[in-house]
Coordinates of C-alpha atoms in Angstrom, one line a residue:
Chain M
M242 CA 72.8 47.4 -16.6
T243 CA 70.8 48.2 -19.7
N244 CA 70.8 44.5 -20.6
K245 CA 69.4 43.6 -17.2
K246 CA 66.8 46.2 -17.4
Q247 CA 65.7 45.0 -20.9
K248 CA 65.5 41.5 -19.5
S249 CA 63.2 42.4 -16.7
D250 CA 61.1 44.4 -19.1
M251 CA 60.8 41.3 -21.3
S252 CA 59.7 39.1 -18.4
A253 CA 57.2 41.7 -17.3
S254 CA 55.7 41.8 -20.7
Q255 CA 55.7 38.0 -20.8
K256 CA 54.0 37.9 -17.4
R257 CA 51.3 40.2 -18.7
L258 CA 50.8 37.7 -21.6
I259 CA 50.0 34.8 -19.3
P260 CA 46.2 35.0 -19.8
S261 CA 46.8 35.1 -23.6
Y262 CA 49.0 32.0 -23.5
I263 CA 46.4 30.2 -21.4
F264 CA 43.5 31.2 -23.7
L265 CA 45.4 30.4 -26.9
T266 CA 46.5 27.0 -25.5
I267 CA 42.9 26.1 -24.7
V268 CA 41.7 27.2 -28.1
S269 CA 44.5 25.4 -29.9
I270 CA 43.8 22.1 -28.0
L271 CA 40.1 22.4 -28.9
S272 CA 40.9 23.1 -32.5
V273 CA 43.3 20.2 -32.9
F274 CA 41.5 17.6 -30.8
P275 CA 38.7 16.5 -33.1
I276 CA 41.3 15.9 -35.9
Y277 CA 43.6 14.0 -33.5
W278 CA 40.6 12.0 -32.3
M279 CA 39.6 11.2 -35.9
M280 CA 43.1 9.8 -36.5
T281 CA 43.1 7.7 -33.3
A282 CA 39.6 6.4 -34.1
A283 CA 40.8 5.2 -37.4
T284 CA 43.2 2.9 -35.5
N285 CA 40.6 1.5 -33.1
N286 CA 37.7 -0.9 -33.4
T287 CA 34.2 0.5 -33.2
A288 CA 33.7 -0.8 -29.6
D289 CA 36.8 1.0 -28.3
V290 CA 35.7 4.2 -30.2
A291 CA 32.3 4.0 -28.5
R292 CA 33.9 3.3 -25.1
G293 CA 35.7 6.7 -25.5
K294 CA 39.2 5.5 -26.2
M295 CA 41.4 8.5 -27.0
F296 CA 44.7 6.9 -27.9
F297 CA 46.1 5.2 -31.0
G298 CA 45.2 1.5 -31.2
T299 CA 46.2 -1.5 -33.3
E300 CA 43.2 -1.9 -35.6
A301 CA 44.3 0.4 -38.4
A302 CA 45.0 -2.6 -40.8
T303 CA 41.6 -4.2 -40.1
N304 CA 39.8 -0.9 -40.6
F305 CA 41.7 -0.3 -43.8
T306 CA 41.0 -3.8 -45.1
N307 CA 37.3 -3.4 -44.3
L308 CA 37.2 0.0 -46.0
V309 CA 38.8 -1.3 -49.2
K310 CA 36.7 -4.4 -49.2
E311 CA 33.3 -2.7 -48.5
T312 CA 33.6 0.6 -50.4
N313 CA 35.0 1.8 -53.7
L314 CA 37.8 3.7 -51.9
W315 CA 40.3 3.8 -54.7
Q316 CA 37.7 4.7 -57.3
G317 CA 36.5 7.5 -55.0
M318 CA 40.0 8.8 -54.4
G319 CA 40.7 8.6 -58.2
N320 CA 37.5 10.4 -59.1
S321 CA 38.1 13.1 -56.5
F322 CA 41.7 13.7 -57.8
K323 CA 40.6 13.7 -61.4
Y324 CA 37.8 16.2 -61.0
A325 CA 39.8 18.4 -58.6
A326 CA 42.8 18.5 -60.9
I327 CA 40.7 19.3 -64.0
Q328 CA 38.8 22.0 -62.2
T329 CA 42.0 23.5 -60.8
I330 CA 43.7 23.7 -64.2
L331 CA 40.7 25.1 -66.1
C332 CA 39.7 27.5 -63.4
L333 CA 43.3 28.9 -63.2
I334 CA 43.4 29.5 -66.9
V335 CA 40.0 31.0 -67.4
C336 CA 40.0 33.2 -64.2
S337 CA 43.6 34.5 -64.6
L338 CA 42.8 35.5 -68.2
A339 CA 39.7 37.3 -67.1
G340 CA 41.3 38.9 -64.0
Y341 CA 44.2 40.1 -66.2
G342 CA 41.8 41.5 -68.8
F343 CA 39.7 43.3 -66.2
E344 CA 42.7 44.9 -64.5
L345 CA 45.2 45.7 -67.2
Y346 CA 42.8 46.7 -69.9
H347 CA 40.3 48.3 -67.5
D348 CA 37.9 51.1 -68.6
E349 CA 34.5 52.1 -67.5
K350 CA 32.7 49.4 -69.4
K351 CA 34.8 46.7 -68.1
D352 CA 34.6 47.9 -64.5
L353 CA 30.8 48.0 -64.8
L354 CA 30.8 44.4 -66.2
F355 CA 33.0 43.3 -63.4
G356 CA 30.7 44.8 -60.9
I357 CA 27.8 42.9 -62.4
L358 CA 29.8 39.6 -62.4
L359 CA 30.6 40.1 -58.7
M360 CA 26.9 40.0 -57.9
G361 CA 27.2 36.4 -59.0
M362 CA 28.9 35.7 -55.6
M363 CA 25.5 36.1 -54.0
I364 CA 23.8 33.4 -56.1
P365 CA 23.3 30.4 -53.9
G366 CA 24.4 27.0 -55.1
V367 CA 21.0 25.6 -54.0
A368 CA 19.2 28.0 -56.4
T369 CA 21.2 27.1 -59.5
M370 CA 21.4 23.3 -58.9
I371 CA 18.0 22.5 -60.5
P372 CA 18.5 24.4 -63.8
L373 CA 22.1 23.2 -64.0
F374 CA 21.0 19.6 -63.4
S375 CA 18.5 19.9 -66.2
M376 CA 21.1 21.5 -68.4
M377 CA 23.7 18.7 -67.7
S378 CA 21.1 16.1 -68.2
H379 CA 20.1 17.5 -71.6
L380 CA 23.7 17.7 -72.7
H381 CA 24.3 14.1 -71.4
L382 CA 27.0 15.4 -69.0
L383 CA 25.7 13.7 -65.9
N384 CA 28.4 11.6 -64.2
T385 CA 31.1 13.1 -66.3
S386 CA 34.1 15.3 -65.4
A387 CA 32.7 18.1 -67.6
G388 CA 29.4 18.0 -65.7
F389 CA 31.3 18.2 -62.4
V390 CA 33.7 21.0 -63.3
L391 CA 31.8 23.3 -65.8
P392 CA 29.7 25.3 -63.3
A393 CA 32.9 26.0 -61.3
V394 CA 35.4 26.8 -64.0
S395 CA 34.7 30.5 -63.9
T396 CA 33.9 32.1 -60.5
P397 CA 33.6 35.7 -59.6
F398 CA 35.7 35.2 -56.5
M399 CA 38.7 33.8 -58.5
I400 CA 38.4 36.5 -61.1
M401 CA 38.4 39.1 -58.4
M402 CA 41.5 37.5 -56.8
F403 CA 43.4 37.6 -60.0
R404 CA 42.2 41.1 -60.7
Q405 CA 43.3 42.4 -57.3
N406 CA 46.7 40.7 -57.5
S407 CA 47.3 41.9 -61.1
R408 CA 47.8 45.4 -59.5
N409 CA 51.2 44.1 -58.5
F410 CA 52.1 43.4 -62.1
P411 CA 54.5 46.1 -63.1
V412 CA 52.9 48.2 -65.9
D413 CA 56.2 49.4 -67.3
I414 CA 57.2 45.8 -68.2
F415 CA 53.9 45.6 -69.9
E416 CA 54.5 48.7 -72.0
A417 CA 58.1 47.7 -72.7
A418 CA 57.0 44.3 -74.0
R419 CA 54.5 46.0 -76.3
I420 CA 57.2 48.3 -77.7
D421 CA 59.3 45.2 -78.2
G422 CA 56.5 43.9 -80.4
L423 CA 55.3 41.1 -78.2
S424 CA 51.6 40.3 -79.0
E425 CA 49.0 40.9 -76.3
F426 CA 48.6 37.3 -75.6
A427 CA 52.4 36.6 -75.6
I428 CA 52.7 39.2 -72.9
F429 CA 50.2 37.3 -70.9
Y430 CA 51.9 33.9 -71.0
K431 CA 55.5 35.0 -71.3
M432 CA 55.6 37.7 -68.8
Y433 CA 52.4 37.8 -66.6
M434 CA 52.2 34.1 -65.8
P435 CA 55.8 33.7 -64.6
I436 CA 55.7 36.9 -62.6
M437 CA 52.4 35.9 -61.0
K438 CA 53.5 32.5 -59.9
A439 CA 52.7 33.1 -56.3
T440 CA 49.1 34.1 -57.1
Y441 CA 48.7 31.1 -59.3
A442 CA 49.9 28.8 -56.5
A443 CA 47.6 30.4 -53.9
A444 CA 44.6 30.2 -56.3
A445 CA 45.4 26.6 -57.1
V446 CA 45.4 25.6 -53.5
I447 CA 42.0 27.2 -52.9
I448 CA 40.4 25.8 -56.1
F449 CA 41.7 22.3 -55.4
M450 CA 40.5 22.3 -51.8
N451 CA 37.0 23.6 -52.9
A452 CA 36.7 21.0 -55.7
W453 CA 38.0 18.2 -53.5
N454 CA 35.6 19.1 -50.7
S455 CA 32.5 20.0 -52.7
Y456 CA 29.4 18.1 -51.8
L457 CA 26.1 19.6 -52.9
W458 CA 26.8 19.8 -56.6
P459 CA 28.5 16.3 -56.9
R460 CA 25.5 14.9 -55.1
V461 CA 23.3 16.4 -57.7
V462 CA 25.3 15.7 -60.9
M463 CA 27.1 12.5 -60.0
T464 CA 24.2 10.1 -59.8
E465 CA 26.0 6.9 -60.4
N466 CA 28.3 4.9 -58.1
K467 CA 31.1 4.9 -60.6
A468 CA 31.3 8.7 -60.5
Q469 CA 31.3 9.0 -56.7
T470 CA 33.7 11.4 -55.0
M471 CA 35.2 11.0 -51.5
P472 CA 32.8 13.3 -49.6
I473 CA 29.9 11.3 -51.1
L474 CA 31.6 8.0 -50.3
I475 CA 32.2 8.8 -46.6
A476 CA 28.7 10.4 -46.2
N477 CA 27.1 7.2 -47.5
M478 CA 29.2 5.1 -45.1
A479 CA 27.7 7.0 -42.2
N480 CA 24.1 6.2 -43.2
G481 CA 22.6 3.1 -41.7
Y482 CA 21.8 1.8 -38.3
S483 CA 25.0 0.3 -37.2
V484 CA 28.0 2.4 -38.1
D485 CA 31.5 1.0 -37.9
Y486 CA 33.2 4.0 -36.5
G487 CA 36.8 2.7 -36.9
K488 CA 36.1 2.1 -40.6
L489 CA 34.2 5.4 -41.0
M490 CA 37.1 7.4 -39.5
M491 CA 39.6 5.6 -41.7
G492 CA 37.5 6.8 -44.7
V493 CA 37.3 10.3 -43.3
L494 CA 41.1 10.2 -42.8
F495 CA 41.6 9.2 -46.5
S496 CA 39.4 12.0 -47.7
T497 CA 41.3 14.4 -45.4
I498 CA 44.9 13.4 -46.1
P499 CA 45.3 15.3 -49.4
T500 CA 43.9 18.5 -47.9
L501 CA 45.9 18.1 -44.7
V502 CA 49.1 17.7 -46.8
I503 CA 48.3 20.7 -48.8
F504 CA 47.6 22.6 -45.7
F505 CA 50.9 21.8 -44.1
V506 CA 53.1 22.1 -47.2
L507 CA 51.4 25.2 -48.6
Q508 CA 50.1 26.9 -45.5
K509 CA 51.4 30.2 -46.6
R510 CA 49.8 29.9 -50.0
F511 CA 46.6 28.8 -48.4
T512 CA 46.4 31.9 -46.2
E513 CA 47.3 34.1 -49.2
G514 CA 44.6 32.4 -51.2
I515 CA 42.0 32.9 -48.6
T516 CA 42.9 36.5 -47.9
G517 CA 43.7 37.3 -51.6
A518 CA 40.6 39.4 -51.7
V519 CA 41.5 41.5 -48.6
K520 CA 44.3 43.4 -50.3
Chain O
M80 CA 49.5 56.1 -93.0
K81 CA 51.2 57.5 -90.0
E82 CA 47.9 58.2 -88.3
K83 CA 46.3 54.9 -89.2
K84 CA 49.0 52.7 -87.6
P85 CA 48.6 53.7 -83.9
S86 CA 44.8 53.5 -84.2
T87 CA 44.9 49.9 -85.5
V88 CA 47.3 49.1 -82.7
R89 CA 45.0 50.6 -80.2
H90 CA 42.1 48.8 -81.8
K91 CA 44.0 45.5 -81.5
Q92 CA 44.7 46.2 -77.8
E93 CA 41.0 47.1 -77.3
V94 CA 39.9 43.8 -78.8
A95 CA 42.6 41.8 -76.9
G96 CA 41.3 43.2 -73.6
W97 CA 37.8 42.0 -74.3
L98 CA 39.1 38.6 -75.5
F99 CA 40.9 38.0 -72.3
L100 CA 37.8 38.4 -70.2
L101 CA 35.3 36.9 -72.7
L102 CA 35.5 33.2 -71.7
G103 CA 35.3 33.9 -68.0
T104 CA 32.4 36.2 -68.4
V105 CA 30.4 34.0 -70.8
L106 CA 30.9 31.0 -68.5
I107 CA 29.6 32.9 -65.4
I108 CA 26.6 34.1 -67.5
I109 CA 25.8 30.5 -68.7
F110 CA 26.4 28.7 -65.4
Q111 CA 25.4 31.2 -62.8
F112 CA 23.2 34.0 -64.1
W113 CA 21.1 32.1 -66.6
P114 CA 20.4 29.3 -64.1
M115 CA 19.3 31.9 -61.6
I116 CA 16.9 33.4 -64.1
S117 CA 15.7 30.0 -65.1
A118 CA 15.1 29.0 -61.4
F119 CA 13.1 32.2 -61.0
L120 CA 10.9 31.2 -64.0
T121 CA 10.6 27.6 -62.7
S122 CA 9.5 28.9 -59.3
F123 CA 6.1 29.8 -60.9
K124 CA 5.6 26.4 -62.3
T125 CA 4.2 23.2 -60.9
G126 CA 4.3 19.6 -62.1
S127 CA 7.0 16.9 -62.3
A128 CA 10.3 17.6 -64.0
A129 CA 9.3 16.5 -67.5
N130 CA 5.9 18.1 -67.6
M131 CA 5.9 21.5 -66.0
K132 CA 3.1 24.2 -66.4
F133 CA 2.7 27.7 -65.0
A134 CA 0.9 27.4 -61.7
D135 CA -2.6 28.8 -61.2
P136 CA -2.5 31.1 -59.3
I137 CA 0.9 32.1 -60.5
V138 CA 2.3 32.6 -57.0
F139 CA 1.1 29.2 -55.9
N140 CA 4.6 28.0 -54.8
Y141 CA 5.2 31.1 -52.8
S142 CA 2.0 31.0 -50.9
R143 CA 2.4 27.3 -50.3
M144 CA 5.7 28.1 -48.5
M145 CA 4.2 30.2 -45.8
K146 CA 1.8 27.3 -44.9
D147 CA 4.6 24.7 -45.1
K148 CA 5.6 23.9 -41.5
L149 CA 8.8 22.2 -42.5
F150 CA 9.9 25.1 -44.6
V151 CA 9.1 27.6 -41.7
T152 CA 11.1 25.4 -39.4
S153 CA 14.0 25.2 -41.8
L154 CA 13.9 29.0 -42.1
K155 CA 13.9 29.5 -38.3
N156 CA 16.7 27.0 -37.9
T157 CA 18.9 28.7 -40.5
F158 CA 18.3 32.1 -38.8
L159 CA 19.0 30.6 -35.4
Y160 CA 22.3 29.3 -36.6
L161 CA 23.0 32.6 -38.2
I162 CA 22.1 34.8 -35.1
V163 CA 23.8 32.6 -32.5
Q164 CA 26.9 31.3 -34.4
V165 CA 28.1 34.2 -36.5
P166 CA 28.5 36.8 -33.7
I167 CA 30.3 34.3 -31.4
M168 CA 32.5 33.0 -34.1
L169 CA 33.5 36.5 -35.4
L170 CA 34.2 37.8 -31.9
V171 CA 36.3 34.9 -30.9
A172 CA 38.2 35.1 -34.3
L173 CA 38.8 38.8 -33.8
L174 CA 40.0 38.3 -30.2
L175 CA 42.4 35.5 -31.4
A176 CA 43.7 37.6 -34.2
H177 CA 44.3 40.5 -31.7
L178 CA 46.2 38.2 -29.3
L179 CA 48.2 36.7 -32.1
N180 CA 49.1 40.1 -33.5
N181 CA 51.2 40.8 -30.4
K182 CA 54.9 40.8 -31.4
D183 CA 56.0 39.9 -27.8
L184 CA 54.0 36.6 -28.0
K185 CA 56.0 33.5 -28.4
F186 CA 54.9 30.4 -30.4
R187 CA 52.7 32.6 -32.6
G188 CA 53.2 30.4 -35.6
V189 CA 52.2 27.3 -33.6
F190 CA 49.1 28.8 -32.2
R191 CA 48.1 30.2 -35.6
T192 CA 48.5 26.8 -37.3
C193 CA 46.5 25.0 -34.6
V194 CA 43.6 27.5 -34.7
F195 CA 43.6 27.5 -38.5
L196 CA 43.9 23.7 -38.8
P197 CA 40.1 23.0 -38.9
C198 CA 40.0 24.7 -42.3
S199 CA 41.9 21.8 -43.8
I200 CA 39.0 19.5 -43.1
S201 CA 36.1 19.2 -45.5
L202 CA 32.6 20.0 -44.4
V203 CA 31.4 16.5 -44.8
S204 CA 34.4 15.1 -42.9
Y205 CA 34.0 17.4 -39.9
S206 CA 30.3 16.8 -39.8
L207 CA 31.0 13.1 -39.6
I208 CA 33.6 13.6 -36.9
F209 CA 31.3 15.7 -34.8
K210 CA 28.5 13.2 -35.4
S211 CA 30.7 10.4 -34.0
L212 CA 31.9 12.6 -31.1
F213 CA 28.4 13.4 -30.0
A214 CA 26.9 9.9 -30.7
T215 CA 25.0 8.4 -27.9
Q216 CA 27.8 5.9 -27.5
G217 CA 30.4 8.5 -28.2
L218 CA 33.4 10.2 -26.7
I219 CA 31.6 13.3 -25.3
N220 CA 29.1 11.1 -23.3
S221 CA 31.9 8.8 -22.1
I222 CA 33.9 11.8 -20.8
L223 CA 30.9 13.3 -19.1
M224 CA 30.1 9.9 -17.5
K225 CA 33.7 9.5 -16.2
L226 CA 33.6 12.9 -14.7
H227 CA 30.2 12.0 -13.2
L228 CA 28.6 15.1 -14.7
I229 CA 25.8 12.9 -16.2
S230 CA 24.3 9.6 -15.0
D231 CA 22.8 8.6 -18.3
N232 CA 24.1 9.0 -21.9
I233 CA 22.6 12.1 -23.5
N234 CA 21.0 11.6 -26.9
W235 CA 22.7 14.7 -28.3
L236 CA 21.6 14.3 -31.9
G237 CA 18.2 12.8 -31.1
T238 CA 17.0 15.8 -29.1
T239 CA 16.1 19.0 -31.0
S240 CA 17.7 21.6 -28.7
T241 CA 21.0 19.7 -28.2
A242 CA 21.2 18.8 -31.9
R243 CA 20.9 22.4 -32.8
M244 CA 23.6 23.2 -30.2
V245 CA 26.0 20.6 -31.7
I246 CA 25.6 22.1 -35.2
I247 CA 26.4 25.5 -33.8
I248 CA 29.4 24.2 -31.9
A249 CA 30.6 22.4 -34.9
L250 CA 30.2 25.5 -37.1
I251 CA 32.2 27.6 -34.6
W252 CA 34.9 25.0 -34.6
R253 CA 35.2 24.8 -38.3
W254 CA 35.1 28.5 -39.2
T255 CA 36.7 30.6 -36.4
G256 CA 40.2 30.0 -37.7
Y257 CA 39.2 30.9 -41.2
N258 CA 37.9 34.3 -40.2
M259 CA 40.9 34.8 -37.9
V260 CA 43.1 34.6 -40.9
F261 CA 41.2 37.4 -42.6
Y262 CA 41.6 39.6 -39.5
L263 CA 45.3 38.8 -39.2
A264 CA 45.8 39.8 -42.8
G265 CA 43.9 43.0 -42.2
M266 CA 46.0 43.7 -39.1
Q267 CA 49.2 43.7 -41.2
N268 CA 48.0 47.0 -42.6
I269 CA 47.6 48.6 -39.2
E270 CA 50.8 50.4 -38.1
Y271 CA 52.3 48.5 -35.2
S272 CA 53.5 51.9 -33.7
L273 CA 49.8 52.7 -33.0
Y274 CA 49.7 49.9 -30.5
E275 CA 53.0 50.8 -29.0
A276 CA 51.9 54.4 -28.6
A277 CA 48.6 53.2 -27.0
R278 CA 50.6 51.1 -24.6
I279 CA 52.9 54.0 -23.6
D280 CA 49.7 56.0 -22.9
G281 CA 48.7 53.2 -20.6
A282 CA 45.9 51.6 -22.6
D283 CA 45.4 48.0 -21.7
G284 CA 44.7 45.1 -24.1
W285 CA 40.9 45.6 -24.1
K286 CA 41.2 49.3 -24.8
T287 CA 43.6 48.8 -27.7
F288 CA 41.3 46.1 -29.0
W289 CA 38.1 48.1 -29.0
H290 CA 39.6 51.5 -29.9
I291 CA 42.3 50.6 -32.4
T292 CA 41.8 47.1 -33.8
V293 CA 38.1 47.0 -34.3
P294 CA 37.6 50.4 -36.0
L295 CA 40.5 50.0 -38.3
L296 CA 39.5 46.5 -39.3
K297 CA 35.9 47.6 -40.2
P298 CA 36.1 46.9 -43.9
V299 CA 37.5 43.4 -43.3
I300 CA 34.9 42.7 -40.5
I301 CA 32.1 43.7 -42.9
M302 CA 33.5 41.4 -45.5
T303 CA 33.6 38.5 -43.0
V304 CA 30.1 39.2 -41.9
I305 CA 28.8 39.1 -45.5
L306 CA 30.7 35.9 -46.2
S307 CA 29.5 34.3 -43.0
I308 CA 25.8 35.3 -43.6
N309 CA 26.1 34.0 -47.2
G310 CA 27.6 30.7 -46.0
T311 CA 25.2 30.2 -43.1
L312 CA 22.1 30.9 -45.2
Q313 CA 23.3 28.1 -47.6
L314 CA 24.2 25.6 -44.9
F315 CA 23.8 22.1 -46.3
D316 CA 26.6 19.7 -45.6
E317 CA 26.3 19.9 -41.8
S318 CA 22.5 19.6 -41.8
V319 CA 22.7 16.5 -44.0
N320 CA 25.6 14.8 -42.4
L321 CA 25.7 15.8 -38.8
T322 CA 22.1 15.6 -37.8
G323 CA 20.5 14.4 -41.0
G324 CA 18.1 17.3 -40.4
G325 CA 16.6 15.3 -37.6
P326 CA 15.0 14.6 -35.2
A327 CA 12.0 14.9 -37.5
G328 CA 13.3 17.8 -39.6
T329 CA 13.7 20.1 -36.6
T330 CA 17.4 20.9 -37.2
Q331 CA 17.1 21.0 -41.0
T332 CA 18.4 24.0 -42.9
M333 CA 16.7 25.7 -45.9
S334 CA 19.2 24.3 -48.4
H335 CA 18.7 20.8 -47.0
Y336 CA 14.9 21.1 -47.3
I337 CA 15.2 22.5 -50.8
Y338 CA 17.5 19.7 -51.9
N339 CA 15.1 17.1 -50.5
N340 CA 12.2 18.6 -52.4
A341 CA 14.1 18.6 -55.6
F342 CA 16.2 15.4 -55.4
G343 CA 15.0 13.5 -52.4
T344 CA 13.1 10.3 -52.6
G345 CA 9.6 10.8 -54.0
V346 CA 8.5 13.4 -56.5
A347 CA 11.0 15.8 -57.9
N348 CA 9.2 19.1 -57.1
F349 CA 11.4 21.4 -59.1
G350 CA 8.9 24.3 -59.0
Y351 CA 8.5 24.5 -55.3
A352 CA 12.2 23.9 -54.7
S353 CA 13.1 26.7 -57.1
A354 CA 10.7 29.1 -55.3
M355 CA 12.3 28.4 -52.0
S356 CA 15.8 28.7 -53.4
F357 CA 14.8 32.1 -54.8
V358 CA 13.8 33.2 -51.3
V359 CA 17.3 32.2 -50.1
F360 CA 18.8 34.3 -52.9
I361 CA 16.7 37.3 -51.9
M362 CA 17.7 37.0 -48.3
V363 CA 21.4 36.7 -49.1
A364 CA 21.1 39.8 -51.4
I365 CA 19.1 41.9 -48.8
L366 CA 21.5 41.0 -46.0
A367 CA 24.6 41.8 -48.1
V368 CA 23.1 45.2 -49.1
I369 CA 22.2 46.0 -45.4
N370 CA 25.8 45.2 -44.4
L371 CA 27.3 47.3 -47.1
K372 CA 25.0 50.3 -46.1
V373 CA 25.9 49.9 -42.4
G374 CA 29.5 49.9 -43.4
D375 CA 29.0 53.1 -45.4
T376 CA 27.1 55.3 -42.9
R377 CA 29.5 54.7 -40.0
D378 CA 32.4 56.2 -41.9

């Protein structure tokens, strides 16, 4: 009896959810479709794309060959990986150190300083790009990894994320380690870093994605072809009067694969990273 | 001796604390704060990059802006995108999060992943995807033709009003899932029993949404509003890659116009570009302060 009643309750509540299911299904299809279409277009020739073909075709090899022949695809992929990897590592080190310092050693002065640094989040990239360009040009850092990553190695957002998450770091371990005679820095890399693995992973995902996808600053500082990143490469492909859509979408697919893989493999970390500041 | 030891230990700890945050702080000052100050100074100068002098009158670049039709258009565009797109996006995101927060709902993970998926695509990539979808010889036109809704291909990106609309649609597509994730995270902190109690009291979905979810999520909502305003005022990738700012600069955003003045073909007008970028900074700051104040008084 009770089982039966529960069952009918269940179906009643499911019935009430029908509008939700319909709405969510529509939104899901709309969300996924442009990405699905990009993948199909990468396998079709430009005439089929223009005709509105929505299914996978047989031109993937041709599009790929044209892409490799007519653009510096591997150089672009290599550059993007190199800059994003360097930026991720340096940003993790610098921002975790700072976040740790601001949280575990916090006092009035440090809290005030942190508040001031947070205001940096409001500084628009378009405002700093001109002075930064002049700076990099004077230092001969245009078209170098250093020029690409330096402005993004320390960001208020990442410091904030590590500062917030450092609240989960057990203070008694910290005190115990001090009594055991571990130096302040040894506590950081022997205890803090291993315990905070999850935060590091989430932060790494966010930093890597941001670096991989960044467009305005690389366009300013990477003035030469050999320093080109993937976003610049595909953006340049779309300029011009006759665009080969099959080839273009193959390029877009390549610039998207790394972030798509990260998204699916590390979705949990990705959400944690984005929402790291909500805690 | 006994007294001295603890104080040196504490002194050491004190120094260590500052050392930890030193590098991060110095880098932010050098690469964010100093350039901002430098841009402010540059905004009063004229001349080409190598040979800049203070303008006469000193506010020359700022008064020039008000008479610059392209700048005024880019300002209007940016605010249009802000006023139309941000509310729609945040409401849809809030609604999606509310629906997905229901424990009776099946396939929650699948729905969440689908809605969140656009976040995995870079801004340049999705701009190019939407540019292709809305091309005159593109998928949207061919679908509308097949459905006999239109008799001629629409030049979506070549017409000001539709090009602006495409930018707004694209922005909503890219960022709704992103904001939804914030709301879902915020909802984890709301006791589920509140919803169950409301349901027993006979409150329907809408009522629980407006009377429980929205008020309790206020801090998160304010944060997403600030982030969205900040992002929209700095729109660049979409303007450059989706419409190219066209037709004739009528869909251009402020960042796009500033970039063109500084690094576009022709003269590098760093002074004027800096003045405009400082205006963007002031607007971001003002809107952020307003939002925080609004958040405070309603408490």
